[in-house]
CSV table of C-alpha atoms in Angstrom, one decimal:
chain,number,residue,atom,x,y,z
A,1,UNK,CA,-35.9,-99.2,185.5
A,2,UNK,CA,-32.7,-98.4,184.7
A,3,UNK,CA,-31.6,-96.9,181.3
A,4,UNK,CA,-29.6,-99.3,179.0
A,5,UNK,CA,-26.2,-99.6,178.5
A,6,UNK,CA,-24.1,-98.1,175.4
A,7,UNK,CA,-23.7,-101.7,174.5
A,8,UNK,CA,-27.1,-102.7,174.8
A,9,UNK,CA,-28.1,-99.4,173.0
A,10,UNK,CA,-25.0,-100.5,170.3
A,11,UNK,CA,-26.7,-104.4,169.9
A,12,UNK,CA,-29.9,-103.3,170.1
A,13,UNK,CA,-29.3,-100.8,167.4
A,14,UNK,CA,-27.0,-103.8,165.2
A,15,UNK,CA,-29.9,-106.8,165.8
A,16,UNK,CA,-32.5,-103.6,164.3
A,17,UNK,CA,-30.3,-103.1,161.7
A,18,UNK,CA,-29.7,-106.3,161.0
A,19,UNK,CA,-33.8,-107.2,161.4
A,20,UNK,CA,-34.2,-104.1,159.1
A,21,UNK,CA,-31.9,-105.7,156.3
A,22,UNK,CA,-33.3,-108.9,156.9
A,23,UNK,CA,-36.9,-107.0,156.2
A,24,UNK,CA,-35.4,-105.4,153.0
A,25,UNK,CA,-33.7,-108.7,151.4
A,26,UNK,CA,-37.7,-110.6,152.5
A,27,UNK,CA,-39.0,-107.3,150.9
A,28,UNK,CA,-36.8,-107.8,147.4
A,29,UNK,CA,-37.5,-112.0,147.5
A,30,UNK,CA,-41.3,-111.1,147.8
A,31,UNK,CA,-41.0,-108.3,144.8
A,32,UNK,CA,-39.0,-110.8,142.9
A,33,UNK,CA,-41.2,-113.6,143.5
A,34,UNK,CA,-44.2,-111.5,143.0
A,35,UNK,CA,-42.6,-110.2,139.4
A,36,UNK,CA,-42.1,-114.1,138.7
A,37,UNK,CA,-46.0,-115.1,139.6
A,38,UNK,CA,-46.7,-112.2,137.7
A,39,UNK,CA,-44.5,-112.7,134.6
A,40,UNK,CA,-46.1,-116.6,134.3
A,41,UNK,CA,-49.5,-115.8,135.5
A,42,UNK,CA,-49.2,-113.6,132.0
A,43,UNK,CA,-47.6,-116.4,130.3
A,44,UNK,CA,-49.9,-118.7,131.3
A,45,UNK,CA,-52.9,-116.3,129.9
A,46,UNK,CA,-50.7,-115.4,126.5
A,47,UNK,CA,-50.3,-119.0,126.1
A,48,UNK,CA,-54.0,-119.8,127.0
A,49,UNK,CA,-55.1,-117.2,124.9
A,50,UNK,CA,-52.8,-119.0,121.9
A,51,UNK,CA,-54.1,-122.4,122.8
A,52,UNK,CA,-57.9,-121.5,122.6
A,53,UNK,CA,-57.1,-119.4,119.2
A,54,UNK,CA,-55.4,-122.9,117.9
A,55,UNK,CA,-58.5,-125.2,119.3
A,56,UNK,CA,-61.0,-122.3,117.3
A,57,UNK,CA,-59.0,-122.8,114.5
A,58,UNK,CA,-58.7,-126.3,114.9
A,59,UNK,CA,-62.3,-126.7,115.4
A,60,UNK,CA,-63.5,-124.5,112.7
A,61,UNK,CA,-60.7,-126.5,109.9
A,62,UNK,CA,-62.8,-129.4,111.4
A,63,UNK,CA,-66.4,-127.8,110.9
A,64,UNK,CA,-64.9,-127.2,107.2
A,65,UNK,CA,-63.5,-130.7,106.7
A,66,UNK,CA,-66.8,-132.3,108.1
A,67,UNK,CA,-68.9,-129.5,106.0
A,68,UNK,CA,-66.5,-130.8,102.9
A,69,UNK,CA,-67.0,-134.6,103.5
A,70,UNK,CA,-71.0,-134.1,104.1
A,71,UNK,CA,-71.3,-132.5,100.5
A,72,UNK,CA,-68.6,-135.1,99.0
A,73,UNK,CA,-70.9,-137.8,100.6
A,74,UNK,CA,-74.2,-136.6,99.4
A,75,UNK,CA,-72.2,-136.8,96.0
A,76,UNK,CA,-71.4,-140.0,96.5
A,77,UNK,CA,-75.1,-141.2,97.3
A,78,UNK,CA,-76.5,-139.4,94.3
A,79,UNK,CA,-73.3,-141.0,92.3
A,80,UNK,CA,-74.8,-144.3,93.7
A,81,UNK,CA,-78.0,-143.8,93.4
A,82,UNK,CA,-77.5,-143.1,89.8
A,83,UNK,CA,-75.7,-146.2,88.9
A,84,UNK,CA,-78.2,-148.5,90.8
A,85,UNK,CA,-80.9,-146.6,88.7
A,86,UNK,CA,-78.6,-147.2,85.5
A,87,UNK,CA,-78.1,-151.2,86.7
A,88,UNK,CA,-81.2,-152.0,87.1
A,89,UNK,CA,-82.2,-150.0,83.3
A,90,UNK,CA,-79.4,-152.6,82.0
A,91,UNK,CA,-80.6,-155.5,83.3
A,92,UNK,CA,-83.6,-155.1,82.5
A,93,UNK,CA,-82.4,-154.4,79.1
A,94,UNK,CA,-80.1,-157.7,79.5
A,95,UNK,CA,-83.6,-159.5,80.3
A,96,UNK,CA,-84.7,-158.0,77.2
A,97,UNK,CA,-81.8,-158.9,75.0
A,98,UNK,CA,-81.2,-162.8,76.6
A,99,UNK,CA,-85.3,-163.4,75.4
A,100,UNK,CA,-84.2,-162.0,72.0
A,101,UNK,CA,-81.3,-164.6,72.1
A,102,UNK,CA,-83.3,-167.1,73.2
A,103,UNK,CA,-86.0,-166.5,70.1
A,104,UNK,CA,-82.8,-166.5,67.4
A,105,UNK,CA,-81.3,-169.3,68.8
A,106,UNK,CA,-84.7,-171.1,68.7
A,107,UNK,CA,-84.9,-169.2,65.0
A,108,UNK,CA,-81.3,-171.1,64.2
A,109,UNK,CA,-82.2,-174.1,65.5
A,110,UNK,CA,-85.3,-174.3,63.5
A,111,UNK,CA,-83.6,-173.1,60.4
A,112,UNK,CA,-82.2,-177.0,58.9
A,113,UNK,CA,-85.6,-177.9,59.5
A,114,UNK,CA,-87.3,-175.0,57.3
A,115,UNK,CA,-84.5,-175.1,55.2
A,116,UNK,CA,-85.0,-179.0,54.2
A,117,UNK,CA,-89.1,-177.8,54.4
A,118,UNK,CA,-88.7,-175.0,51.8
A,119,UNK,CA,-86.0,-177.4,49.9
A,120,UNK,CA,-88.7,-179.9,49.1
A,121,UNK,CA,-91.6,-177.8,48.7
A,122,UNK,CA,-89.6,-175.4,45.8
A,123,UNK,CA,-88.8,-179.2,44.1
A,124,UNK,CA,-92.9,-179.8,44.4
A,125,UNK,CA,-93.7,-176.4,42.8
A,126,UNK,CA,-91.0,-177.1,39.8
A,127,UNK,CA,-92.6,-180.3,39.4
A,128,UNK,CA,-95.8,-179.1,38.2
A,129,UNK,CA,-99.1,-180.8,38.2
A,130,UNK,CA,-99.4,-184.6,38.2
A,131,UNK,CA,-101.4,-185.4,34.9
A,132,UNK,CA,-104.2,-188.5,35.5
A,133,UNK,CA,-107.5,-189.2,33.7
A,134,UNK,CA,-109.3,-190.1,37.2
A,135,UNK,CA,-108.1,-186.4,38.6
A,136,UNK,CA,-110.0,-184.3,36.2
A,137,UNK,CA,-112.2,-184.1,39.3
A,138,UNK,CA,-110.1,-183.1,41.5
A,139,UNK,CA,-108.7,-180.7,39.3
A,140,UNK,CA,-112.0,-179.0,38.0
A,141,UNK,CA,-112.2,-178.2,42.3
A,142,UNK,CA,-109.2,-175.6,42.3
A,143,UNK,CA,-111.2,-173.6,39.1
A,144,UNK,CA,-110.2,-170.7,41.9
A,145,UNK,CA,-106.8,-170.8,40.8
A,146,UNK,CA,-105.5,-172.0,44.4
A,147,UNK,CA,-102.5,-174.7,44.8
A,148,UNK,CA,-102.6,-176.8,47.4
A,149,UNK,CA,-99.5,-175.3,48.7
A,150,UNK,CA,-100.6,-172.0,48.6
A,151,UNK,CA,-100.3,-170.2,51.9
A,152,UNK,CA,-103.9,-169.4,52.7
A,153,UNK,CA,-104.8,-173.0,51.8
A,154,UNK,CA,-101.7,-174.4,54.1
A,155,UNK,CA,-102.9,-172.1,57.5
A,156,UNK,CA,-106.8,-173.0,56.7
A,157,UNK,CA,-105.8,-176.9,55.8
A,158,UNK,CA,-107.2,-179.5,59.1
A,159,UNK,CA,-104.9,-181.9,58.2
A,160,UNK,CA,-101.8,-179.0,59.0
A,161,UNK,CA,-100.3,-180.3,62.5
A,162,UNK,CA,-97.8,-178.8,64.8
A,163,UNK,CA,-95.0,-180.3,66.4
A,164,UNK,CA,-93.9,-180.1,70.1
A,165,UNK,CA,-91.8,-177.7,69.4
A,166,UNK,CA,-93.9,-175.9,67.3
A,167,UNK,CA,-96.6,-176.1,70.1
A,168,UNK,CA,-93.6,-174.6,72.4
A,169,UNK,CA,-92.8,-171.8,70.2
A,170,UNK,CA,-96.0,-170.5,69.3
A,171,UNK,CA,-95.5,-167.2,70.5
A,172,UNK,CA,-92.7,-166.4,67.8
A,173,UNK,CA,-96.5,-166.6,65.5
A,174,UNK,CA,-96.7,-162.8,65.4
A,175,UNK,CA,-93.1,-162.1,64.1
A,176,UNK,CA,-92.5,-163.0,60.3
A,177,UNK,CA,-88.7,-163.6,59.8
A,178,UNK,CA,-87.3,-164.2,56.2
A,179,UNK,CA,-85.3,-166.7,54.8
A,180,UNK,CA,-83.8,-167.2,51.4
A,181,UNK,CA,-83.9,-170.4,49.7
């Protein structure tokens, strides 16, 4: 083998040199792009890192809220509970009080009636006793002192007889109302 030529030696030495730059420059691009991969890989975990702080935060602000609205709907519940226990206490007070309306409506409707009754039975008692030879009788019967209107003599008396109504109201016998004549 021969030995190369100056010119060979000279091109051989330029295409190294230029395969040497050409190295050098890849060598930069791959530092530079390395440096880049690196810079965002870092980026990517700083903003990863920021991201999972924000969903823990978000997450817990949501365990709070959700804790907040648990406790504001137990309120609630006891809130309705507590009215539910109040409307049923008012209606059955409302039961209690339409009965009692129902009596004193029964009471005014019955009031001309005892009114007129009372009327004519204060005229009787001003009155006074019928005088008559044939009712010396009867008379020497009430020796006792009792009218024949007199209230235990009324209550006891068989001929006394209730009308339908009366027979519908007769549980309003155990209250005593007053009236004024």
């Amino acid at each position: 083998m021969s030995s190369p030529s100056p010119v060979q030696i000279r091109e051989a030495n330029a295409h190294l040199a230029a395969l040497h730059r050409r190295v050098a420059e890849l060598e930069e691009r791959l530092e530079a792009a390395e440096n880049t991969v690196r810079e965002q890989a870092e980026s990517l975990i700083r903003k990863d890192d920021q991201l999972r702080a924000a969903t823990q935060e978000i997450s817990e602000a949501k365990d709070r809220e959700i804790s907040y609205l648990h406790e504001k709907l137990c309120h609630s519940e006891e809130t309705i509970q507590k009215f539910q226990h109040t409307v049923k206490e008012k209606d059955a007070l409302l039961g209690q009080l339409r009965h009692r309306c129902q009596l004193l409506d029964n009471i005014c409707k019955s009031r001309p009636l005892l009114d007129k009754m009372l009327s004519h039975m204060a005229e009787a008692e001003r009155m006074g006793p019928v005088v008559d030879l044939g009712e010396t009788a009867i008379n020497s019967s009430l020796t006792d002192g009792e009218s024949s209107c007199s209230p235990n003599r009324v209550s006891n008396h068989k001929d006394f007889s209730l009308s339908e109504d009366d027979l519908d109201d007769q549980e309003l016998d155990g209250v005593v109302f007053g009236t004024t004549v």
